[in-house]
XYZ file of C-alpha atoms in Angstrom:
403
model
C 24.789 -16.087 9.665
C 23.612 -18.255 12.578
C 21.118 -15.622 13.702
C 19.605 -15.232 10.239
C 19.569 -19.026 9.731
C 17.719 -19.526 13.029
C 15.217 -16.816 12.139
C 14.696 -18.342 8.683
C 14.021 -21.785 10.212
C 11.477 -20.272 12.588
C 9.739 -18.430 9.752
C 9.582 -21.559 7.567
C 8.252 -23.760 10.369
C 5.624 -21.227 11.376
C 4.535 -20.670 7.782
C 4.152 -24.361 6.959
C 2.399 -25.077 10.264
C -0.065 -22.324 9.382
C -0.506 -23.849 5.933
C -1.211 -27.282 7.435
C -3.862 -25.869 9.713
C -5.461 -23.889 6.919
C -5.448 -26.830 4.500
C -7.003 -29.154 7.103
C -9.696 -26.593 7.819
C -10.448 -26.169 4.105
C -10.576 -29.950 3.515
C -12.879 -30.450 6.521
C -15.188 -27.700 5.256
C -15.277 -29.219 1.776
C -15.997 -32.700 3.164
C -18.850 -31.349 5.295
C -20.305 -29.538 2.278
C -20.254 -32.720 0.158
C -21.795 -34.831 2.941
C -24.582 -32.294 3.327
C -25.158 -32.468 -0.414
C -25.460 -36.283 -0.195
C -27.962 -35.946 2.658
C -30.062 -33.453 0.704
C -30.197 -35.620 -2.453
C -31.034 -38.696 -0.396
C -33.914 -37.001 1.416
C -35.362 -35.447 -1.735
C -35.131 -38.692 -3.734
C -36.330 -41.195 -1.134
C -39.481 -39.341 -0.048
C -41.720 -40.133 -3.102
C -40.491 -43.745 -3.132
C -41.373 -44.171 0.554
C -44.848 -42.800 -0.125
C -45.263 -45.199 -3.070
C -44.176 -48.130 -0.907
C -46.683 -47.206 1.780
C -49.526 -47.125 -0.769
C -48.551 -50.512 -2.158
C -48.283 -52.073 1.307
C -51.659 -50.595 2.238
C -53.243 -52.047 -0.909
C -51.730 -55.491 -0.309
C -52.879 -55.447 3.320
C -56.430 -54.494 2.261
C -56.491 -57.320 -0.332
C -55.309 -59.834 2.304
C -58.058 -58.741 4.672
C -60.677 -59.058 1.926
C -59.374 -62.497 0.929
C -59.597 -63.767 4.478
C -63.127 -62.352 4.782
C -64.167 -64.146 1.560
C -62.726 -67.428 2.742
C -64.581 -67.030 6.025
C -67.874 -66.387 4.154
C -67.454 -69.456 1.987
C -66.554 -71.808 4.808
C -68.848 -70.351 7.456
C -72.220 -71.579 8.741
C -75.043 -71.831 6.239
C -77.134 -69.373 8.254
C -74.523 -66.682 8.218
C -73.111 -67.482 4.791
C -75.476 -65.279 2.803
C -74.961 -62.322 5.112
C -71.124 -62.637 4.958
C -71.164 -63.103 1.200
C -73.266 -59.968 0.833
C -70.850 -57.979 3.000
C -67.858 -59.386 1.118
C -69.425 -58.478 -2.208
C -70.041 -54.862 -1.163
C -66.445 -54.429 0.048
C -65.028 -56.034 -3.077
C -67.009 -53.611 -5.242
C -65.625 -50.577 -3.387
C -61.955 -51.692 -3.305
C -59.946 -51.297 -6.523
C -57.563 -54.184 -6.283
C -56.142 -53.604 -9.740
C -55.055 -49.973 -9.000
C -51.414 -49.366 -7.891
C -49.335 -46.157 -7.747
C -46.918 -45.546 -10.547
C -43.507 -46.941 -9.696
C -40.552 -45.126 -11.398
C -38.298 -47.202 -13.557
C -34.958 -48.181 -12.128
C -33.028 -45.857 -14.444
C -35.006 -42.886 -13.103
C -34.137 -43.613 -9.492
C -31.104 -41.597 -8.276
C -27.976 -43.593 -7.536
C -25.474 -41.488 -5.568
C -21.729 -41.636 -6.147
C -18.673 -39.481 -5.449
C -16.459 -38.165 -8.240
C -12.974 -37.466 -6.915
C -10.365 -36.123 -9.321
C -6.980 -37.598 -8.489
C -5.233 -34.778 -10.364
C -5.787 -32.535 -7.316
C -2.975 -34.332 -5.540
C -0.700 -33.824 -8.544
C -1.542 -30.124 -8.716
C -1.004 -29.690 -4.977
C 2.205 -31.635 -5.104
C 3.594 -29.469 -7.895
C 2.515 -26.265 -6.173
C 3.890 -27.340 -2.790
C 7.242 -28.346 -4.244
C 7.533 -24.900 -5.839
C 6.257 -23.024 -2.794
C 8.851 -20.979 -0.951
C 12.497 -20.341 -1.619
C 15.582 -19.858 0.506
C 17.932 -17.079 -0.551
C 21.453 -16.613 0.741
C 20.973 -12.849 0.464
C 18.109 -10.478 -0.416
C 17.902 -9.229 -4.026
C 18.147 -5.550 -2.939
C 20.355 -3.895 -0.347
C 20.651 -0.456 1.188
C 23.483 1.427 -0.453
C 23.870 4.928 0.991
C 22.554 7.376 3.585
C 22.885 11.105 2.918
C 22.202 13.566 5.707
C 19.520 16.155 5.038
C 18.175 18.881 7.343
C 15.609 16.986 9.399
C 15.769 14.041 7.041
C 17.845 11.296 5.446
C 18.187 10.513 1.758
C 18.175 6.712 1.517
C 19.511 4.972 -1.603
C 19.343 1.262 -2.404
C 20.379 -0.975 -5.279
C 19.672 -4.372 -6.836
C 22.346 -6.988 -6.087
C 20.753 -9.987 -7.837
C 21.328 -9.804 -11.598
C 18.532 -12.301 -12.292
C 15.947 -10.382 -10.272
C 13.705 -7.968 -12.219
C 12.131 -5.523 -9.743
C 8.754 -3.931 -10.265
C 8.385 -1.994 -6.999
C 10.472 -1.278 -3.937
C 9.292 -0.977 -0.346
C 11.245 1.033 2.237
C 10.590 0.855 5.972
C 12.128 2.604 8.954
C 11.889 2.859 12.718
C 13.623 4.566 15.578
C 16.222 2.267 17.069
C 14.219 2.290 20.303
C 10.973 1.248 18.539
C 9.860 -2.351 18.108
C 8.040 -2.152 14.772
C 9.023 -0.934 11.311
C 6.614 1.213 9.317
C 6.288 1.812 5.587
C 7.695 5.111 4.376
C 7.897 4.529 0.599
C 6.520 2.144 -2.025
C 7.381 2.777 -5.663
C 9.786 2.218 -8.534
C 12.500 4.732 -7.528
C 15.770 3.609 -5.918
C 16.062 6.535 -3.506
C 13.793 8.441 -1.160
C 14.150 11.346 1.282
C 12.699 10.338 4.650
C 11.527 13.504 6.397
C 10.545 14.231 10.008
C 13.774 12.695 11.259
C 14.943 13.881 14.667
C 18.583 15.024 14.506
C 21.234 12.968 16.321
C 18.891 10.001 16.739
C 19.597 6.574 15.226
C 17.028 5.126 12.819
C 16.993 1.664 11.276
C 16.081 1.151 7.640
C 15.340 -1.888 5.485
C 14.170 -2.386 1.928
C 12.620 -5.183 -0.131
C 11.318 -5.518 -3.678
C 8.525 -7.143 -5.648
C 9.487 -9.025 -8.785
C 7.938 -8.198 -12.120
C 4.484 -9.788 -12.371
C 4.532 -11.117 -8.804
C 2.453 -10.271 -5.745
C 4.732 -11.287 -2.891
C 7.614 -9.188 -1.593
C 11.191 -10.388 -1.492
C 13.062 -10.937 1.790
C 14.079 -7.781 3.630
C 17.551 -6.393 3.306
C 19.849 -6.405 6.313
C 18.672 -3.486 8.528
C 21.138 -0.607 8.618
C 21.349 2.422 10.863
C 21.307 6.006 9.640
C 21.118 9.397 11.326
C 21.289 13.079 10.531
C 23.109 15.730 12.496
C 21.435 18.563 10.584
C 18.550 20.392 12.227
C 15.382 20.573 10.116
C 14.564 23.631 8.034
C 11.857 25.752 9.653
C 9.952 28.859 8.624
C 9.774 31.751 11.071
C 6.492 31.746 12.979
C 4.407 34.841 13.586
C 4.260 36.524 10.167
C 0.640 37.559 9.675
C 0.318 36.576 6.018
C 1.365 32.934 6.476
C 0.139 29.894 8.403
C 2.621 27.163 9.328
C 2.355 23.416 9.888
C 3.077 21.909 13.295
C 6.677 21.153 12.282
C 6.984 24.615 10.678
C 8.360 23.142 7.452
C 5.206 23.955 5.444
C 4.046 27.534 4.882
C 0.586 28.436 3.557
C -0.140 31.909 2.192
C -3.426 32.739 3.894
C -6.039 35.314 2.905
C -4.574 38.070 5.048
C -3.922 41.300 3.165
C -0.599 41.645 4.949
C 2.344 40.832 2.699
C 6.073 40.452 3.074
C 8.879 37.936 2.872
C 8.685 34.837 5.062
C 12.213 33.843 6.116
C 13.684 30.736 7.662
C 14.039 30.656 11.432
C 17.837 30.470 11.120
C 20.528 30.290 8.398
C 20.255 26.499 8.168
C 21.119 26.174 4.461
C 24.827 25.384 3.969
C 26.802 25.406 0.748
C 27.262 21.896 -0.586
C 23.725 20.874 0.335
C 20.545 20.788 -1.752
C 17.665 23.013 -0.689
C 14.280 21.873 -2.008
C 10.975 23.745 -2.229
C 7.918 21.720 -3.192
C 4.605 23.296 -4.090
C 1.742 21.265 -2.608
C -2.033 21.618 -2.717
C -3.605 23.626 0.077
C -6.980 21.937 0.238
C -8.091 23.488 -3.053
C -7.528 22.063 -6.511
C -5.195 24.801 -7.763
C -2.409 26.936 -6.352
C -2.745 30.646 -5.774
C -2.817 33.278 -8.468
C 0.729 34.132 -9.620
C 2.294 37.566 -9.341
C 5.557 38.931 -10.731
C 6.742 39.714 -7.171
C 6.371 36.076 -6.028
C 9.666 34.443 -5.133
C 11.365 31.371 -3.696
C 15.042 31.553 -2.877
C 17.940 32.171 -0.505
C 19.523 35.279 0.937
C 22.471 36.372 3.057
C 20.367 37.958 5.796
C 16.820 38.732 6.803
C 15.723 42.161 5.665
C 12.277 43.323 6.698
C 10.326 45.898 4.754
C 10.527 44.060 1.420
C 7.605 42.316 -0.285
C 9.857 40.088 -2.415
C 13.252 38.372 -2.478
C 13.980 40.170 -5.735
C 16.531 42.360 -3.970
C 20.219 42.718 -3.216
C 22.062 39.819 -1.494
C 19.444 37.278 -2.628
C 18.840 34.846 -5.466
C 15.357 33.582 -6.229
C 12.922 32.246 -8.796
C 9.517 33.779 -9.415
C 6.376 31.700 -9.932
C 6.511 32.578 -13.644
C 10.002 30.992 -13.872
C 12.066 34.205 -13.953
C 15.402 34.035 -12.088
C 16.680 37.039 -10.128
C 20.223 37.592 -8.842
C 20.749 40.524 -6.473
C 17.468 42.014 -7.705
C 18.305 41.746 -11.426
C 16.403 39.426 -13.760
C 18.506 36.968 -15.742
C 17.947 36.236 -19.405
C 17.630 32.485 -18.742
C 14.219 31.431 -17.504
C 12.872 28.262 -15.928
C 9.382 26.695 -16.277
C 6.621 28.300 -14.230
C 5.986 27.002 -10.713
C 2.691 25.111 -10.555
C 1.012 22.550 -8.317
C 3.452 19.738 -7.547
C 6.475 21.659 -8.848
C 9.822 21.074 -7.156
C 12.492 23.764 -7.133
C 16.009 22.977 -5.871
C 18.976 25.200 -5.044
C 22.537 23.858 -5.024
C 25.529 26.047 -4.164
C 29.270 25.595 -3.948
C 32.018 28.026 -3.019
C 34.249 29.320 -5.813
C 37.497 30.976 -4.636
C 38.684 34.007 -6.583
C 42.151 34.249 -5.087
C 44.062 34.357 -1.833
C 42.136 37.388 -0.627
C 38.677 36.106 -1.482
C 37.860 35.290 2.144
C 39.438 38.427 3.589
C 37.048 41.122 2.525
C 37.372 40.713 -1.231
C 34.786 39.311 -3.619
C 33.232 35.982 -2.570
C 31.677 33.849 -5.275
C 29.085 31.067 -4.993
C 28.216 28.884 -7.960
C 24.448 28.481 -7.909
C 22.357 25.846 -9.697
C 18.571 26.292 -9.700
C 16.513 23.387 -11.064
C 12.806 23.267 -11.839
C 10.797 20.724 -13.847
C 13.868 18.997 -15.319
C 15.505 22.249 -16.392
C 18.251 24.197 -14.643
C 20.254 27.406 -14.768
C 23.803 27.796 -13.468
C 25.410 31.128 -12.583
C 27.933 32.721 -10.223
C 26.622 34.807 -7.347
C 29.181 37.404 -6.245
C 29.025 38.657 -2.634
C 31.164 41.116 -0.734
C 31.636 38.821 2.251
C 32.300 35.192 3.069
C 29.014 33.364 3.513
C 28.565 29.597 3.688
C 25.265 29.454 5.603
C 22.213 31.207 4.231
C 18.603 31.983 5.030
C 15.833 30.846 2.713
C 12.567 32.633 2.106
C 9.409 32.981 0.076
C 6.883 35.665 -0.771
C 3.467 35.335 -2.397
C 0.997 38.089 -3.123
C -2.147 35.950 -3.299
C -3.525 33.221 -0.998
C -3.464 29.499 -1.815
C 0.270 28.955 -2.229
C 1.609 26.200 0.022
C 5.319 25.381 0.131
C 7.169 22.508 1.778
C 10.902 23.051 2.379
C 13.466 20.342 3.044
């Protein structure tokens, strides 16, 4: 509590100090803009009046000079009087003493003033008093971590009944890292974080954005999760397929060579969920389908086959047909297309005390695709709780992510 309270104080003080600095900067910029506007109006308005004043002063000065010259001619010597009067008369004829520039009326002369709306302070006051909240706990919290091969399924939940979430934001980091990074933003309340190193601690945190709001809620308390399960990997080296750097994505290339691409090891265990996701391979559509195409699991790797539609294997074809030990079932799932997700879930079903001693061994299999599923029992002649997975495609363009 003390640690979070101290951190909250620091965040509040830093935020409001930043606001003060920003508000002062904005007010200074606005003041400078208004002062420049006053200067511009003053210069534009005063210029014609100054010119008018100069013309008037020049005319008055000329009239004064002419008046003094006339007085001098009248009161001067008789000999020079006629000559001065003649000069005065010529100047008087050329100077228009009754002509003055037009002076604007007083109502037409600009009179500057500042209009300052006092309601700004009221608006700011109301906004400031509503700005920021202090919560005793975040509105969403992490709820559960589920180990996945090379990943962790993270679930979270809303703990504030009055909070209406619009989006969630999940972040994670290695415990040795200093910064969190976004891994999911959306409306779901769970997400599988992939590319997780096994037996390494990761920290997770989640927040939410309220309905109609832009800001995110406070972060949940960071929690640590890890997986002990090694990631699923395809076997490298098969000519017809290209693999990603982590070997969890297989792309059927344009090689004419065909065959089944298996997992590197039997890393799928009963009780887990195995997921295949069809992703785009740089083109707008997936490859052309073929009845031999298959996605599924098997007891062992068997080379020489071009499909998983064989004994000791269960699979789904790209047209949605389900095969068990090479036989097609009557139930059918939707066709596999771009973005499709196919999942396999298996659990052990015991047939009796001798089921694990050479007798029949039964697995209950659930295959789901596009919100539909089929459930059946897969009978084997040996105990098997870890399985290989595989895929086979006849035409290029298919790209499958496994996790």
